[in-house]
mmCIF file of C-alpha atoms in Angstrom:
data_model
loop_
_atom_site.group_PDB
_atom_site.id
_atom_site.type_symbol
_atom_site.label_atom_id
_atom_site.label_comp_id
_atom_site.label_asym_id
_atom_site.label_seq_id
_atom_site.Cartn_x
_atom_site.Cartn_y
_atom_site.Cartn_z
ATOM 1 C CA ALA A 1 -62.452 -6.921 324.955
ATOM 2 C CA GLY A 2 -60.900 -6.250 328.204
ATOM 3 C CA SER A 3 -62.257 -2.844 328.310
ATOM 4 C CA GLN A 4 -65.729 -4.361 327.381
ATOM 5 C CA ILE A 5 -65.592 -6.804 330.390
ATOM 6 C CA GLN A 6 -64.468 -3.828 332.503
ATOM 7 C CA GLY A 7 -67.330 -1.669 331.364
ATOM 8 C CA THR A 8 -69.758 -4.630 332.142
ATOM 9 C CA ARG A 9 -68.538 -4.829 335.703
ATOM 10 C CA GLN A 10 -68.938 -1.292 336.441
ATOM 11 C CA SER A 11 -72.367 -1.242 335.058
ATOM 12 C CA ARG A 12 -73.140 -4.233 337.155
ATOM 13 C CA ARG A 13 -71.518 -2.473 340.282
ATOM 14 C CA ARG A 14 -73.751 0.626 339.453
ATOM 15 C CA LYS A 15 -76.883 -1.242 339.314
ATOM 16 C CA SER A 16 -76.159 -3.066 342.492
ATOM 17 C CA LEU A 17 -75.548 0.242 344.416
ATOM 18 C CA ALA A 18 -78.607 1.790 343.027
ATOM 19 C CA ILE A 19 -80.676 -1.214 344.124
ATOM 20 C CA ALA A 20 -79.208 -1.320 347.531
ATOM 21 C CA TYR A 21 -81.301 1.652 348.748
ATOM 22 C CA GLU A 22 -84.672 0.517 347.246
ATOM 23 C CA ALA A 23 -87.292 -1.257 349.120
ATOM 24 C CA GLY A 24 -87.372 -4.861 349.376
ATOM 25 C CA GLN A 25 -89.195 -6.190 346.360
ATOM 26 C CA GLY A 26 -92.001 -8.697 347.766
ATOM 27 C CA ASP A 27 -89.556 -10.451 350.035
ATOM 28 C CA GLY A 28 -90.502 -8.552 353.085
ATOM 29 C CA ALA A 29 -87.057 -7.141 353.404
ATOM 30 C CA GLU A 30 -86.682 -3.756 355.079
ATOM 31 C CA PRO A 31 -85.456 -0.947 353.044
ATOM 32 C CA ARG A 32 -81.979 0.156 353.945
ATOM 33 C CA ARG A 33 -81.530 3.485 355.176
ATOM 34 C CA ALA A 34 -79.447 5.718 352.841
ATOM 35 C CA ARG A 35 -78.372 7.855 355.876
ATOM 36 C CA TRP A 36 -78.019 8.070 359.566
ATOM 37 C CA GLU A 37 -80.958 9.573 361.612
ATOM 38 C CA PRO A 38 -81.549 10.049 365.227
ATOM 39 C CA PRO A 39 -83.959 7.492 367.034
ATOM 40 C CA ARG A 40 -87.473 8.881 367.791
ATOM 41 C CA TRP A 41 -86.897 12.141 366.246
ATOM 42 C CA ARG A 42 -90.163 12.185 364.474
ATOM 43 C CA GLU A 43 -91.891 11.637 367.897
ATOM 44 C CA GLN A 44 -89.709 14.263 369.499
ATOM 45 C CA LEU A 45 -90.455 16.825 366.820
ATOM 46 C CA GLN A 46 -94.142 16.389 366.885
ATOM 47 C CA ARG A 47 -94.136 16.849 370.786
ATOM 48 C CA ILE A 48 -92.226 20.146 370.252
ATOM 49 C CA ARG A 49 -94.923 21.186 367.537
ATOM 50 C CA ASP A 50 -97.750 20.367 370.172
ATOM 51 C CA MET A 51 -95.677 22.485 372.787
ATOM 52 C CA ARG A 52 -95.499 25.346 370.238
ATOM 53 C CA SER A 53 -99.006 25.187 369.246
ATOM 54 C CA SER A 54 -99.997 28.307 370.936
ATOM 55 C CA ARG A 55 -97.405 30.455 369.065
ATOM 56 C CA ASP A 56 -96.843 32.793 371.950
ATOM 57 C CA ALA A 57 -92.975 32.982 372.069
ATOM 58 C CA PRO A 58 -91.077 36.234 371.711
ATOM 59 C CA VAL A 59 -89.986 34.912 368.148
ATOM 60 C CA ASP A 60 -93.674 34.574 367.144
ATOM 61 C CA GLU A 61 -94.705 37.855 368.290
ATOM 62 C CA MET A 62 -91.586 40.073 367.770
ATOM 63 C CA GLY A 63 -89.392 37.934 365.656
ATOM 64 C CA VAL A 64 -87.938 39.219 362.244
ATOM 65 C CA GLN A 65 -90.862 37.927 360.382
ATOM 66 C CA ARG A 66 -92.792 40.444 362.125
ATOM 67 C CA CYS A 67 -90.515 43.552 361.910
ATOM 68 C CA TYR A 68 -90.723 44.617 358.356
ATOM 69 C CA ASP A 69 -93.414 46.566 356.572
ATOM 70 C CA SER A 70 -95.491 43.951 354.502
ATOM 71 C CA SER A 71 -97.070 46.859 352.374
ATOM 72 C CA ALA A 72 -93.902 48.179 351.220
ATOM 73 C CA PRO A 73 -92.391 47.567 347.770
ATOM 74 C CA PRO A 74 -90.942 44.130 347.568
ATOM 75 C CA GLU A 75 -87.271 45.244 347.441
ATOM 76 C CA VAL A 76 -87.774 47.738 350.566
ATOM 77 C CA MET A 77 -89.489 44.853 352.471
ATOM 78 C CA ARG A 78 -86.373 42.418 351.668
ATOM 79 C CA TYR A 79 -84.086 45.357 352.821
ATOM 80 C CA GLN A 80 -86.030 45.768 356.025
ATOM 81 C CA VAL A 81 -85.948 41.676 356.634
ATOM 82 C CA LEU A 82 -82.103 41.961 356.211
ATOM 83 C CA LEU A 83 -81.756 45.111 358.486
ATOM 84 C CA ALA A 84 -83.844 43.245 361.341
ATOM 85 C CA LEU A 85 -81.691 40.162 360.932
ATOM 86 C CA MET A 86 -78.470 42.141 361.203
ATOM 87 C CA LEU A 87 -79.958 43.975 364.477
ATOM 88 C CA SER A 88 -81.011 40.766 365.862
ATOM 89 C CA SER A 89 -77.641 39.017 366.410
ATOM 90 C CA GLN A 90 -77.206 38.531 370.172
ATOM 91 C CA THR A 91 -80.166 40.658 370.987
ATOM 92 C CA LYS A 92 -83.589 39.701 372.270
ATOM 93 C CA ASP A 93 -86.519 39.718 369.884
ATOM 94 C CA GLN A 94 -88.248 42.470 372.101
ATOM 95 C CA VAL A 95 -85.081 44.895 371.798
ATOM 96 C CA THR A 96 -84.828 44.039 368.049
ATOM 97 C CA SER A 97 -88.546 44.786 367.429
ATOM 98 C CA ALA A 98 -88.383 47.987 369.130
ATOM 99 C CA ALA A 99 -85.347 49.228 367.287
ATOM 100 C CA MET A 100 -86.973 48.306 363.892
ATOM 101 C CA LEU A 101 -90.183 50.293 364.596
ATOM 102 C CA ARG A 102 -88.179 53.271 365.367
ATOM 103 C CA LEU A 103 -86.223 52.860 362.191
ATOM 104 C CA ARG A 104 -89.498 52.431 360.145
ATOM 105 C CA ARG A 105 -90.979 55.689 361.739
ATOM 106 C CA ARG A 106 -88.404 57.553 359.961
ATOM 107 C CA GLY A 107 -88.924 55.800 356.833
ATOM 108 C CA LEU A 108 -86.670 52.717 356.442
ATOM 109 C CA THR A 109 -85.129 52.490 352.957
ATOM 110 C CA VAL A 110 -81.669 51.980 351.552
ATOM 111 C CA ASP A 111 -81.656 55.715 350.737
ATOM 112 C CA SER A 112 -82.922 56.704 353.973
ATOM 113 C CA VAL A 113 -80.095 54.773 356.044
ATOM 114 C CA LEU A 114 -77.515 56.159 353.460
ATOM 115 C CA GLN A 115 -78.423 59.667 354.320
ATOM 116 C CA MET A 116 -78.391 59.077 358.091
ATOM 117 C CA ASP A 117 -75.286 60.079 359.865
ATOM 118 C CA ASP A 118 -73.655 57.333 362.098
ATOM 119 C CA GLU A 119 -74.496 59.070 365.217
ATOM 120 C CA THR A 120 -78.224 59.345 364.462
ATOM 121 C CA LEU A 121 -78.340 55.587 363.337
ATOM 122 C CA GLY A 122 -76.508 54.649 366.477
ATOM 123 C CA GLN A 123 -79.297 56.575 368.637
ATOM 124 C CA ILE A 124 -81.950 55.013 366.824
ATOM 125 C CA ILE A 125 -80.760 51.051 367.243
ATOM 126 C CA TYR A 126 -79.379 51.425 370.828
ATOM 127 C CA PRO A 127 -79.735 49.360 372.747
ATOM 128 C CA VAL A 128 -79.280 46.391 370.250
ATOM 129 C CA GLY A 129 -76.221 44.047 371.263
ATOM 130 C CA PHE A 130 -73.009 45.552 369.808
ATOM 131 C CA TRP A 131 -74.792 48.599 368.237
ATOM 132 C CA ARG A 132 -71.547 50.347 367.402
ATOM 133 C CA ASN A 133 -70.339 47.624 365.185
ATOM 134 C CA LYS A 134 -73.801 47.175 363.711
ATOM 135 C CA VAL A 135 -73.993 50.806 362.856
ATOM 136 C CA LYS A 136 -70.875 50.251 360.674
ATOM 137 C CA TYR A 137 -71.945 47.050 359.123
ATOM 138 C CA ILE A 138 -75.395 48.587 358.201
ATOM 139 C CA LYS A 139 -73.880 51.593 356.493
ATOM 140 C CA GLN A 140 -71.442 49.406 354.622
ATOM 141 C CA THR A 141 -73.835 46.663 353.726
ATOM 142 C CA THR A 142 -76.445 49.356 352.549
ATOM 143 C CA ALA A 143 -73.833 50.948 350.460
ATOM 144 C CA ILE A 144 -73.016 47.781 348.600
ATOM 145 C CA LEU A 145 -76.642 47.012 348.165
ATOM 146 C CA LYS A 146 -77.211 50.421 346.481
ATOM 147 C CA GLN A 147 -73.983 49.941 344.324
ATOM 148 C CA LYS A 148 -74.285 46.410 343.384
ATOM 149 C CA TYR A 149 -77.614 45.422 343.790
ATOM 150 C CA GLY A 150 -79.806 48.337 342.792
ATOM 151 C CA GLY A 151 -81.289 48.821 346.278
ATOM 152 C CA ASP A 152 -82.254 45.165 346.717
ATOM 153 C CA ILE A 153 -80.692 42.158 348.525
ATOM 154 C CA PRO A 154 -78.830 39.427 347.013
ATOM 155 C CA SER A 155 -80.833 36.215 346.225
ATOM 156 C CA THR A 156 -78.437 33.686 347.229
ATOM 157 C CA VAL A 157 -76.860 32.459 350.414
ATOM 158 C CA GLU A 158 -73.232 32.673 348.783
ATOM 159 C CA GLU A 159 -73.779 36.542 348.260
ATOM 160 C CA LEU A 160 -75.587 37.321 351.280
ATOM 161 C CA VAL A 161 -72.750 36.002 353.504
ATOM 162 C CA GLN A 162 -70.260 38.257 351.686
ATOM 163 C CA LEU A 163 -72.046 41.370 353.221
ATOM 164 C CA PRO A 164 -70.427 43.031 356.143
ATOM 165 C CA GLY A 165 -72.347 41.606 359.345
ATOM 166 C CA VAL A 166 -74.192 38.888 357.560
ATOM 167 C CA GLY A 167 -73.529 35.580 358.755
ATOM 168 C CA PRO A 168 -74.947 32.076 357.815
ATOM 169 C CA LYS A 169 -77.806 32.040 360.021
ATOM 170 C CA MET A 170 -78.879 35.424 358.800
ATOM 171 C CA ALA A 171 -78.369 34.345 355.195
ATOM 172 C CA HIS A 172 -80.662 31.461 355.498
ATOM 173 C CA LEU A 173 -83.325 33.316 357.328
ATOM 174 C CA ALA A 174 -83.232 36.014 354.676
ATOM 175 C CA MET A 175 -83.648 33.366 352.016
ATOM 176 C CA HIS A 176 -86.748 32.054 353.956
ATOM 177 C CA ILE A 177 -88.357 35.241 354.856
ATOM 178 C CA ALA A 178 -87.466 37.686 351.970
ATOM 179 C CA TRP A 179 -87.266 35.525 349.040
ATOM 180 C CA ASP A 180 -89.448 32.619 350.269
ATOM 181 C CA SER A 181 -86.718 29.959 349.333
ATOM 182 C CA VAL A 182 -85.024 27.364 351.331
ATOM 183 C CA ALA A 183 -81.406 27.048 350.775
ATOM 184 C CA GLY A 184 -80.517 25.460 354.193
ATOM 185 C CA ILE A 185 -81.298 25.493 357.705
ATOM 186 C CA ALA A 186 -81.167 28.526 359.699
ATOM 187 C CA VAL A 187 -79.081 27.656 363.033
ATOM 188 C CA ASP A 188 -79.019 30.204 365.759
ATOM 189 C CA THR A 189 -77.935 29.248 369.390
ATOM 190 C CA HIS A 190 -81.245 27.824 370.407
ATOM 191 C CA VAL A 191 -81.219 25.417 367.435
ATOM 192 C CA HIS A 192 -77.718 24.452 368.151
ATOM 193 C CA ARG A 193 -78.262 23.903 371.928
ATOM 194 C CA ILE A 194 -81.660 21.726 371.597
ATOM 195 C CA SER A 195 -80.126 19.759 368.331
ATOM 196 C CA ASN A 196 -77.228 18.628 370.605
ATOM 197 C CA ARG A 197 -79.446 18.077 373.799
ATOM 198 C CA LEU A 198 -81.834 15.620 371.707
ATOM 199 C CA LYS A 199 -78.804 13.891 370.008
ATOM 200 C CA TRP A 200 -80.035 15.082 366.456
ATOM 201 C CA VAL A 201 -76.401 15.380 365.626
ATOM 202 C CA LYS A 202 -74.321 12.281 365.022
ATOM 203 C CA LYS A 203 -71.589 13.640 367.569
ATOM 204 C CA GLU A 204 -71.497 16.885 369.548
ATOM 205 C CA THR A 205 -71.085 20.018 367.423
ATOM 206 C CA LYS A 206 -69.299 23.039 368.796
ATOM 207 C CA SER A 207 -70.956 25.657 366.647
ATOM 208 C CA PRO A 208 -74.184 26.783 364.867
ATOM 209 C CA GLU A 209 -72.521 26.291 361.504
ATOM 210 C CA GLU A 210 -71.339 22.627 362.456
ATOM 211 C CA THR A 211 -75.094 22.005 363.633
ATOM 212 C CA ARG A 212 -76.298 23.317 360.337
ATOM 213 C CA VAL A 213 -74.165 20.908 358.373
ATOM 214 C CA ALA A 214 -75.046 17.953 360.498
ATOM 215 C CA LEU A 215 -78.796 18.658 360.378
ATOM 216 C CA GLU A 216 -78.871 18.835 356.675
ATOM 217 C CA GLU A 217 -77.310 15.746 356.260
ATOM 218 C CA TRP A 218 -80.360 13.884 357.539
ATOM 219 C CA LEU A 219 -83.439 16.106 358.209
ATOM 220 C CA PRO A 220 -85.926 16.004 355.250
ATOM 221 C CA ARG A 221 -85.926 18.969 353.330
ATOM 222 C CA ASP A 222 -89.412 19.833 353.680
ATOM 223 C CA LEU A 223 -88.636 20.588 357.288
ATOM 224 C CA TRP A 224 -85.864 22.990 356.990
ATOM 225 C CA LYS A 225 -87.918 26.036 356.830
ATOM 226 C CA GLU A 226 -90.139 25.130 360.096
ATOM 227 C CA ILE A 227 -87.372 23.687 362.126
ATOM 228 C CA ASN A 228 -85.940 27.071 363.082
ATOM 229 C CA TRP A 229 -89.092 28.713 364.120
ATOM 230 C CA LEU A 230 -90.216 25.587 366.251
ATOM 231 C CA LEU A 231 -86.604 25.273 367.985
ATOM 232 C CA VAL A 232 -86.230 28.975 368.903
ATOM 233 C CA GLY A 233 -89.593 29.522 370.374
ATOM 234 C CA PHE A 234 -89.021 26.140 372.149
ATOM 235 C CA GLY A 235 -85.626 27.416 373.265
ATOM 236 C CA GLN A 236 -87.142 30.789 374.656
ATOM 237 C CA GLN A 237 -89.907 29.002 376.585
ATOM 238 C CA THR A 238 -89.022 25.434 377.596
ATOM 239 C CA CYS A 239 -85.460 24.318 376.671
ATOM 240 C CA LEU A 240 -83.830 27.407 378.293
ATOM 241 C CA PRO A 241 -79.978 27.731 377.970
ATOM 242 C CA VAL A 242 -79.771 27.645 381.909
ATOM 243 C CA LYS A 243 -82.081 25.641 384.077
ATOM 244 C CA PRO A 244 -84.241 24.090 381.279
ATOM 245 C CA ARG A 245 -88.005 23.488 382.225
ATOM 246 C CA CYS A 246 -87.792 19.680 381.659
ATOM 247 C CA SER A 247 -90.573 18.952 384.103
ATOM 248 C CA GLN A 248 -92.842 21.061 381.635
ATOM 249 C CA CYS A 249 -91.441 19.249 378.619
ATOM 250 C CA LEU A 250 -93.621 16.624 376.814
ATOM 251 C CA ASN A 251 -90.191 15.143 375.716
ATOM 252 C CA GLN A 252 -88.835 14.516 379.209
ATOM 253 C CA ASP A 253 -89.152 10.688 378.752
ATOM 254 C CA ILE A 254 -87.515 10.596 375.477
ATOM 255 C CA CYS A 255 -84.758 13.420 375.671
ATOM 256 C CA PRO A 256 -81.134 12.066 376.233
ATOM 257 C CA ALA A 257 -80.359 15.289 378.052
ATOM 258 C CA ALA A 258 -83.370 15.407 380.521
ATOM 259 C CA LYS A 259 -82.130 13.187 383.334
ATOM 260 C CA ARG A 260 -78.682 15.206 383.274
ATOM 261 C CA LEU A 261 -79.993 18.577 383.451
#
């Protein structure tokens, strides 16, 4: 009998917990929020959309989504997306785009890169940031793709981040662009900086990966893919790392950082 009573209590508890997150039923009560979210974030987001409506930032014209050959076989296209992402780390979009164009002119496939010597690959991708390291990572990763994935790229974030030279941001963008799958938010320095300036994180975050975790806790999943593209372009044109153009920003009156910058 004791276990039956205990079971009934647990059942009631479960029901009350479930009901706690439902809207008030006819009594005018406000629905309880299941999670924290920043004040006025929808308004801020819409204003950023308005500022980004012309789609003329470097990321729009020369970002990774513009660097691959869309007419190539799917596995070649996906490989080119991953390579562009590896080149793009700590490198301006213009430089990445030019390097990818040079690579594609030579026929950019898993086999063509494996057949290329390190010196030639370095000459082609220079002056991308840390190009010597990237030569090493590209050759290592390409060999793994050939041996383990039949020349394609992995289709999960967990496998992608195991590849040499591939971090979480690249992995999430590869899922977005190459596989059209949203596994998480791709957070680079722009997204990290702007999320902290707008207080879109509960407390200040120290790294892009911390910011990704914090954003995914509250940002609706249907916005996860859009948010990278929006904030990267916004960070390139308006919310600059140094001397942000607050006077030109539509969020000036509702941005927590605007008065301090």
